[in-house]
Short mmCIF file of C-alpha atoms in Angstrom, two decimals:
data_model
loop_
_atom_site.label_atom_id
_atom_site.label_comp_id
_atom_site.label_asym_id
_atom_site.label_seq_id
_atom_site.Cartn_x
_atom_site.Cartn_y
_atom_site.Cartn_z
CA LEU A 1 -0.31 0.12 -0.18
CA ALA A 2 3.10 2.03 0.39
CA GLY A 3 3.63 1.64 -3.16
CA GLY A 4 1.85 3.76 -6.06
CA THR A 5 -0.90 3.01 -8.33
CA GLU A 6 0.63 0.48 -10.38
CA ASP A 7 0.75 -1.64 -6.99
CA TRP A 8 -2.81 -1.90 -7.04
CA GLU A 9 -3.19 -2.77 -10.95
CA ASP A 10 -3.17 -6.54 -9.97
CA LEU A 11 -5.82 -6.90 -6.90
CA ASP A 12 -8.91 -7.64 -7.74
CA GLY A 13 -12.32 -6.18 -5.60
CA GLY A 14 -11.30 -9.05 -2.97
CA ASP A 15 -7.66 -8.08 -2.53
CA VAL A 16 -8.60 -4.17 -2.38
CA ASP A 17 -11.20 -5.29 0.26
CA ARG A 18 -8.99 -7.05 2.37
CA PHE A 19 -6.36 -4.12 2.68
CA MET A 20 -8.64 -1.01 3.36
CA LEU A 21 -8.72 -0.67 7.22
CA ARG A 22 -12.54 -0.66 8.88
CA SER A 23 -13.14 0.21 12.42
CA PRO A 24 -14.66 -2.56 14.29
CA LEU A 25 -16.55 -0.25 16.43
CA ARG A 26 -18.39 2.13 14.15
CA GLY A 27 -20.73 3.16 17.27
CA ALA A 28 -17.45 3.95 19.11
CA THR A 29 -15.98 5.81 16.41
CA ALA A 30 -19.56 7.78 15.60
CA THR A 31 -19.27 8.79 19.69
CA LEU A 32 -15.49 10.26 19.26
CA HIS A 33 -16.09 12.51 15.82
CA ALA A 34 -19.09 13.62 17.43
CA LYS A 35 -17.25 14.73 20.47
CA GLU A 36 -14.24 16.19 18.21
CA ASN A 37 -16.59 18.07 16.46
CA SER A 38 -18.29 19.55 19.43
CA ARG A 39 -14.67 20.79 20.46
CA ALA A 40 -13.61 22.02 16.76
CA LYS A 41 -16.70 24.40 17.38
CA LYS A 42 -15.41 25.37 21.12
CA TRP A 43 -12.58 26.05 19.74
CA ARG A 44 -13.88 28.11 16.37
CA GLU A 45 -15.99 30.18 19.02
CA MET A 46 -12.69 31.39 20.70
CA ALA A 47 -10.90 32.16 17.49
CA VAL A 48 -10.25 35.53 16.54
CA VAL A 49 -10.63 36.32 12.84
CA ARG A 50 -7.96 38.37 10.49
CA LYS A 51 -7.98 39.01 6.96
CA ARG A 52 -5.90 40.21 4.91
CA GLY A 53 -5.14 39.62 0.86
CA GLU A 54 -1.26 38.89 0.54
CA ARG A 55 0.86 36.73 3.17
CA GLY A 56 1.12 39.41 6.06
CA GLU A 57 2.17 39.83 9.48
CA GLU A 58 0.03 37.32 11.34
CA GLY A 59 1.87 34.64 8.69
CA GLY A 60 0.42 31.67 6.89
CA LYS A 61 0.88 31.31 3.28
CA GLY A 62 -1.30 32.97 0.74
CA GLY A 63 -4.63 35.15 1.22
CA GLY A 64 -7.78 33.71 3.04
CA THR A 65 -8.57 33.73 6.57
CA GLU A 66 -5.79 33.75 9.71
CA TRP A 67 -6.67 33.00 12.75
CA GLY A 68 -5.92 34.44 16.55
CA PHE A 69 -6.07 33.66 20.35
CA VAL A 70 -6.03 35.21 23.30
CA THR A 71 -3.45 33.85 24.73
CA ALA A 72 -3.97 35.07 28.04
CA ASP A 73 -7.69 34.12 28.39
CA ALA A 74 -8.10 31.45 30.95
CA LYS A 75 -10.33 29.11 28.84
CA LEU A 76 -8.00 28.84 26.24
CA ILE A 77 -5.39 27.41 28.52
CA SER A 78 -7.65 24.94 29.76
CA ARG A 79 -8.61 23.97 26.55
CA THR A 80 -5.15 23.58 25.62
CA TRP A 81 -4.45 21.11 28.31
CA LYS A 82 -7.39 19.50 26.95
CA GLY A 83 -5.46 18.68 24.04
CA ILE A 84 -6.38 20.77 20.64
CA PRO A 85 -8.61 19.51 17.98
CA ASP A 86 -6.74 18.35 14.98
CA CYS A 87 -8.24 20.44 12.71
CA TRP A 88 -7.55 23.65 14.82
CA ARG A 89 -3.90 22.44 15.89
CA ALA A 90 -1.43 24.60 13.36
CA ALA A 91 -3.69 27.60 13.46
CA ALA A 92 -3.19 27.27 17.24
CA TRP A 93 0.09 26.61 17.21
CA HIS A 94 1.40 29.23 14.78
CA ALA A 95 -0.56 31.90 16.53
CA PHE A 96 0.85 31.37 19.95
CA LEU A 97 4.27 31.61 18.87
CA THR A 98 3.16 34.96 17.00
CA ALA A 99 1.39 36.16 19.93
CA SER A 100 4.51 35.43 22.13
CA ALA A 101 6.64 37.13 19.20
CA LYS A 102 4.93 39.91 19.66
CA ARG A 103 4.35 40.30 23.32
CA ARG A 104 8.65 39.79 24.11
CA GLY A 105 9.46 41.64 21.06
CA ILE A 106 11.57 39.30 19.93
CA GLY A 107 12.51 37.83 15.99
CA LYS A 108 11.12 38.61 12.22
CA SER A 109 8.10 38.79 10.72
CA ASP A 110 6.43 35.96 8.24
CA THR A 111 7.08 37.89 5.53
CA GLU A 112 10.81 38.41 6.91
CA LEU A 113 11.74 34.82 7.18
CA VAL A 114 9.84 33.65 4.16
CA THR A 115 12.25 35.99 2.39
CA ILE A 116 14.82 34.66 4.32
CA TYR A 117 14.61 31.47 3.38
CA THR A 118 13.44 31.97 0.01
CA ASP A 119 17.41 32.98 -0.50
CA PHE A 120 18.46 30.00 1.87
CA ILE A 121 17.03 27.12 0.29
CA GLU A 122 19.86 28.77 -2.95
CA ARG A 123 23.13 28.99 -0.24
CA PRO A 124 25.04 26.01 0.32
CA SER A 125 25.56 24.69 3.94
CA ALA A 126 28.74 22.97 5.62
CA ASP A 127 25.77 20.72 7.28
CA ASP A 128 23.91 19.30 4.25
CA VAL A 129 25.85 16.26 4.04
CA GLN A 130 24.60 15.37 7.47
CA ILE A 131 21.72 16.19 6.97
CA ASP A 132 21.10 14.29 4.02
CA LEU A 133 22.33 11.24 5.43
CA ASP A 134 19.93 12.09 8.34
CA VAL A 135 16.67 13.20 6.32
CA PRO A 136 16.03 9.47 4.75
CA ARG A 137 16.14 7.58 9.13
CA THR A 138 13.46 10.17 9.98
CA ILE A 139 10.26 8.41 10.48
CA SER A 140 10.26 6.83 7.24
CA SER A 141 8.38 4.85 8.06
CA HIS A 142 5.66 7.86 7.46
CA ILE A 143 4.75 7.74 4.17
CA MET A 144 5.18 11.40 3.70
CA PHE A 145 9.04 10.55 4.32
CA ARG A 146 9.02 7.15 2.27
CA ARG A 147 10.84 8.24 -0.93
CA ARG A 148 14.32 9.30 -1.25
CA TYR A 149 14.82 12.78 -2.26
CA ARG A 150 10.77 12.94 -2.92
CA GLY A 151 8.16 14.78 -1.34
CA GLY A 152 8.14 14.97 2.31
CA GLN A 153 12.43 14.00 2.26
CA ARG A 154 12.93 16.48 -0.14
CA LEU A 155 11.06 19.05 1.76
CA LEU A 156 12.76 18.21 5.73
CA PHE A 157 16.03 18.68 3.47
CA ARG A 158 15.39 22.04 2.17
CA THR A 159 13.77 23.15 5.95
CA LEU A 160 16.76 21.93 7.65
CA HIS A 161 19.37 23.08 5.30
CA ALA A 162 17.83 26.80 5.71
CA LEU A 163 17.82 26.65 9.73
CA SER A 164 21.13 24.94 9.63
CA LEU A 165 22.12 28.57 7.73
CA TYR A 166 20.13 30.74 10.36
CA PHE A 167 21.45 29.75 12.98
CA PRO A 168 25.30 29.20 12.16
CA GLU A 169 26.58 28.48 15.68
CA VAL A 170 24.35 26.21 16.02
CA GLY A 171 23.98 24.27 12.79
CA TYR A 172 22.56 21.02 12.36
CA VAL A 173 21.95 18.90 15.39
CA GLN A 174 20.46 15.34 14.70
CA GLY A 175 17.16 15.95 16.86
CA MET A 176 16.22 18.96 15.12
CA ALA A 177 14.80 16.85 11.88
CA SER A 178 12.42 14.76 13.90
CA LEU A 179 10.93 18.73 15.22
CA ALA A 180 11.24 19.40 11.53
CA ALA A 181 9.11 16.04 10.10
CA THR A 182 6.61 16.92 13.03
CA LEU A 183 5.55 20.45 11.49
CA LEU A 184 5.50 19.60 7.69
CA CYS A 185 2.87 17.13 8.92
CA TYR A 186 1.18 20.59 9.58
CA TYR A 187 2.56 22.90 7.31
CA ASP A 188 4.22 23.84 3.99
CA GLU A 189 8.08 24.36 3.67
CA GLU A 190 8.01 28.28 4.46
CA THR A 191 5.28 27.79 7.59
CA THR A 192 8.03 25.14 9.26
CA PHE A 193 11.20 26.96 9.00
CA ILE A 194 8.68 29.76 10.82
CA MET A 195 7.62 27.42 13.45
CA LEU A 196 11.15 26.32 13.72
CA VAL A 197 12.81 29.70 13.96
CA ARG A 198 10.61 30.97 16.59
CA MET A 199 10.46 27.73 18.67
CA PHE A 200 14.69 27.77 18.69
CA GLU A 201 13.86 32.17 19.57
CA LEU A 202 11.26 31.79 21.94
CA ARG A 203 10.95 28.43 23.31
CA GLY A 204 14.82 27.61 23.96
CA LEU A 205 15.59 25.26 21.99
CA GLU A 206 18.58 27.37 20.91
CA LYS A 207 20.36 26.77 23.74
CA LEU A 208 19.59 23.19 24.05
CA TYR A 209 21.15 22.68 20.77
CA ARG A 210 24.66 25.18 20.39
CA ALA A 211 27.55 23.87 20.18
CA GLY A 212 28.93 21.42 23.06
CA PHE A 213 25.12 20.67 24.15
CA GLY A 214 26.27 23.57 27.68
CA GLY A 215 22.94 25.10 27.42
CA LEU A 216 21.51 20.81 27.00
CA MET A 217 23.48 19.95 30.03
CA GLN A 218 22.35 22.84 32.19
CA ALA A 219 18.44 22.03 31.27
CA LEU A 220 18.89 18.51 32.53
CA ASP A 221 20.59 19.41 35.88
CA GLU A 222 17.69 22.28 35.93
CA PHE A 223 15.47 18.99 35.66
CA GLU A 224 17.48 16.76 38.22
CA GLY A 225 18.26 19.91 40.84
CA SER A 226 15.03 21.12 40.65
CA TRP A 227 12.36 18.83 39.55
CA MET A 228 13.65 15.10 40.94
CA LYS A 229 15.86 16.32 43.76
CA GLY A 230 14.78 14.25 46.86
CA GLY A 231 12.26 12.22 45.78
CA GLN A 232 12.33 8.15 46.08
CA ILE A 233 13.06 7.99 42.28
CA SER A 234 15.46 9.88 42.46
CA ARG A 235 17.62 8.81 45.52
CA ARG A 236 16.87 4.73 43.83
CA LEU A 237 18.29 6.19 40.15
CA THR A 238 21.38 8.17 42.11
CA SER A 239 22.02 5.33 43.48
CA LEU A 240 22.62 3.21 40.46
CA GLY A 241 24.28 5.57 38.69
CA VAL A 242 21.83 6.93 36.72
CA THR A 243 21.27 10.46 35.95
CA PRO A 244 19.32 12.61 33.50
CA THR A 245 21.74 12.97 30.99
CA ALA A 246 21.64 9.41 30.42
CA TYR A 247 18.14 9.28 29.13
CA GLY A 248 17.18 12.82 29.04
CA THR A 249 19.02 13.99 26.12
CA ARG A 250 16.46 12.40 23.89
CA TRP A 251 13.60 13.62 25.49
CA TYR A 252 14.74 17.06 25.33
CA LEU A 253 16.33 17.63 21.48
CA THR A 254 13.39 15.34 19.77
CA LEU A 255 11.36 17.16 22.55
CA PHE A 256 9.57 13.62 22.75
CA ASN A 257 8.95 12.66 19.02
CA TYR A 258 11.24 9.01 20.07
CA SER A 259 9.89 8.57 22.97
CA MET A 260 6.11 8.40 23.02
CA PRO A 261 3.06 7.55 20.83
CA PHE A 262 2.63 10.57 18.31
CA ALA A 263 -0.72 11.72 19.84
CA ALA A 264 0.59 12.22 23.24
CA GLN A 265 3.19 13.88 21.88
CA LEU A 266 1.71 16.45 20.43
CA ARG A 267 -0.38 17.07 23.34
CA VAL A 268 2.52 18.03 24.75
CA TRP A 269 3.26 20.47 22.27
CA ASP A 270 0.36 21.84 22.79
CA VAL A 271 0.88 23.05 25.84
CA PHE A 272 4.50 23.90 25.03
CA MET A 273 3.76 26.08 22.38
CA LEU A 274 1.46 28.14 24.46
CA LEU A 275 2.58 27.93 27.77
CA GLY A 276 6.28 28.22 26.85
CA ASP A 277 7.16 31.73 27.54
CA PRO A 278 9.69 32.39 30.38
CA ASP A 279 8.17 32.95 34.14
CA PRO A 280 8.81 36.00 35.99
CA ALA A 281 9.63 34.10 39.14
CA SER A 282 11.74 31.57 37.57
CA SER A 283 14.40 33.93 36.94
CA ALA A 284 16.75 33.75 40.28
CA ILE A 285 16.50 29.81 40.16
CA ALA A 286 16.46 28.87 36.86
CA PRO A 287 17.85 31.87 34.88
CA ALA A 288 19.51 29.67 31.95
CA PHE A 289 16.13 28.97 30.54
CA GLY A 290 13.99 31.36 33.11
CA GLY A 291 11.02 28.60 33.41
CA SER A 292 11.08 27.95 29.44
CA LEU A 293 11.26 24.32 30.20
CA ASP A 294 9.19 24.15 32.19
CA VAL A 295 6.57 21.97 30.37
CA LEU A 296 9.10 19.63 29.61
CA HIS A 297 10.33 18.89 33.08
CA ALA A 298 6.98 18.60 34.08
CA THR A 299 6.72 16.12 31.33
CA SER A 300 9.85 14.21 32.04
CA ALA A 301 8.71 13.81 36.02
CA ALA A 302 5.00 12.74 34.78
CA LEU A 303 6.90 9.84 32.86
CA ILE A 304 8.93 8.71 34.85
CA ASP A 305 6.50 8.67 37.94
CA GLY A 306 4.47 6.59 35.72
CA MET A 307 7.36 4.17 35.53
CA LYS A 308 7.80 4.24 39.14
CA GLU A 309 7.21 0.74 40.48
CA ILE A 310 8.97 -0.86 37.76
CA LEU A 311 12.27 1.75 38.49
CA LEU A 312 12.20 1.26 41.75
CA LYS A 313 12.76 -2.61 41.40
CA SER A 314 15.51 -2.12 38.84
CA ASP A 315 19.18 -2.81 38.45
CA PHE A 316 21.19 -0.65 36.35
CA GLU A 317 20.49 -2.01 32.90
CA GLY A 318 16.50 -2.48 34.35
CA SER A 319 16.01 1.23 34.12
CA MET A 320 18.02 2.29 31.51
CA LYS A 321 16.34 0.11 29.29
CA VAL A 322 13.28 1.28 30.46
CA LEU A 323 14.01 5.06 30.57
CA THR A 324 15.30 4.88 27.23
CA SER A 325 12.60 3.00 25.36
CA TRP A 326 9.76 3.43 23.89
CA ILE A 327 7.24 4.76 26.06
CA PRO A 328 3.47 3.15 25.31
CA VAL A 329 1.67 5.54 26.55
CA LYS A 330 -1.77 4.34 26.99
CA ASP A 331 -3.70 7.33 28.43
CA GLU A 332 -3.00 10.08 27.12
CA GLU A 333 -5.82 12.38 29.36
CA LEU A 334 -4.12 10.91 32.73
CA LEU A 335 -0.23 11.50 31.33
CA MET A 336 -1.62 14.97 30.84
CA LYS A 337 -3.37 15.67 34.51
CA VAL A 338 -0.17 14.50 35.73
CA VAL A 339 1.77 16.21 33.75
CA LYS A 340 -0.61 19.84 34.40
CA GLY A 341 0.24 19.03 38.22
CA GLU A 342 3.60 18.90 38.38
CA TRP A 343 3.88 22.35 36.41
CA LYS A 344 1.32 23.91 38.67
CA GLY A 345 2.79 22.56 41.54
CA ARG A 346 6.12 23.91 40.65
CA ARG A 347 5.07 27.29 39.59
CA LYS A 348 2.91 27.76 42.52
CA ARG A 349 6.11 26.72 45.12
CA ARG A 350 8.10 29.53 42.83
CA ALA A 351 5.77 32.21 43.70
#
């Protein structure tokens, strides 16, 4: 089924019918669709309409309608914790980062970034060889990224190429490919570049990826010292010699892309896009990132808490296997409730 139309020519109607995926629980599927439609309607009611004929300061490609949100609205924050309907995810993420950039006075407009992107894709980059090696290995099971030098792989290469030129002190680091691939599932290549630039500038990712990974070490030290220190699991892992560096590097550099189901990852990104601005109460406690990584820290703490029983009984090898393996999150709602509890608890203690 991954191939082109020629793969279907030798199949008769019965064969095709067996290949098609059909839901065994039609009633349950209808209920889920109704719930999703209801949630989408609520998000439409919160959205602010912006119209223009050309690509403008608010971003988005071409003409048409542009959406924005009042990011400080308590109802919006609450509903973001519950998960953004997938049909609104692209608009919401872009609106969240655009509002953050305007509020903080950081970064260039969409128009300027698109002009830069158009220029950069015509220039060579010192990282092109490494990018070309990594692109085929990035979520290659996804139909969008299966064909070499075609479709999603080509867009992924171009986006990472431009990003490496935009942040020359950082260049290209392997984890970036998974971030770009996730965004390409929702945006065209220009808007993906815009989103990556803003995530780097506004959400602390430029520091995480900086050469030598000094920022990453600071983030992991921040997690260990402020979020894990003194807890039962922390003491157990410390006694085994398992530090956050051993398992957290993959979590933070890919924003959990290779560590949990895609649907759960998107739920974490929903909140990170909205609430990833620095916290004024965090400047003295977490000067490196100012609290901008709190959502990532809270997610890491929630995952470790979910593995508590296993970790307390495991030796070094068992602990490392659990922490570095893919985590099968079965209940996204429960995960996000724990993440929210960790996040709110930390913010209250700082205040």
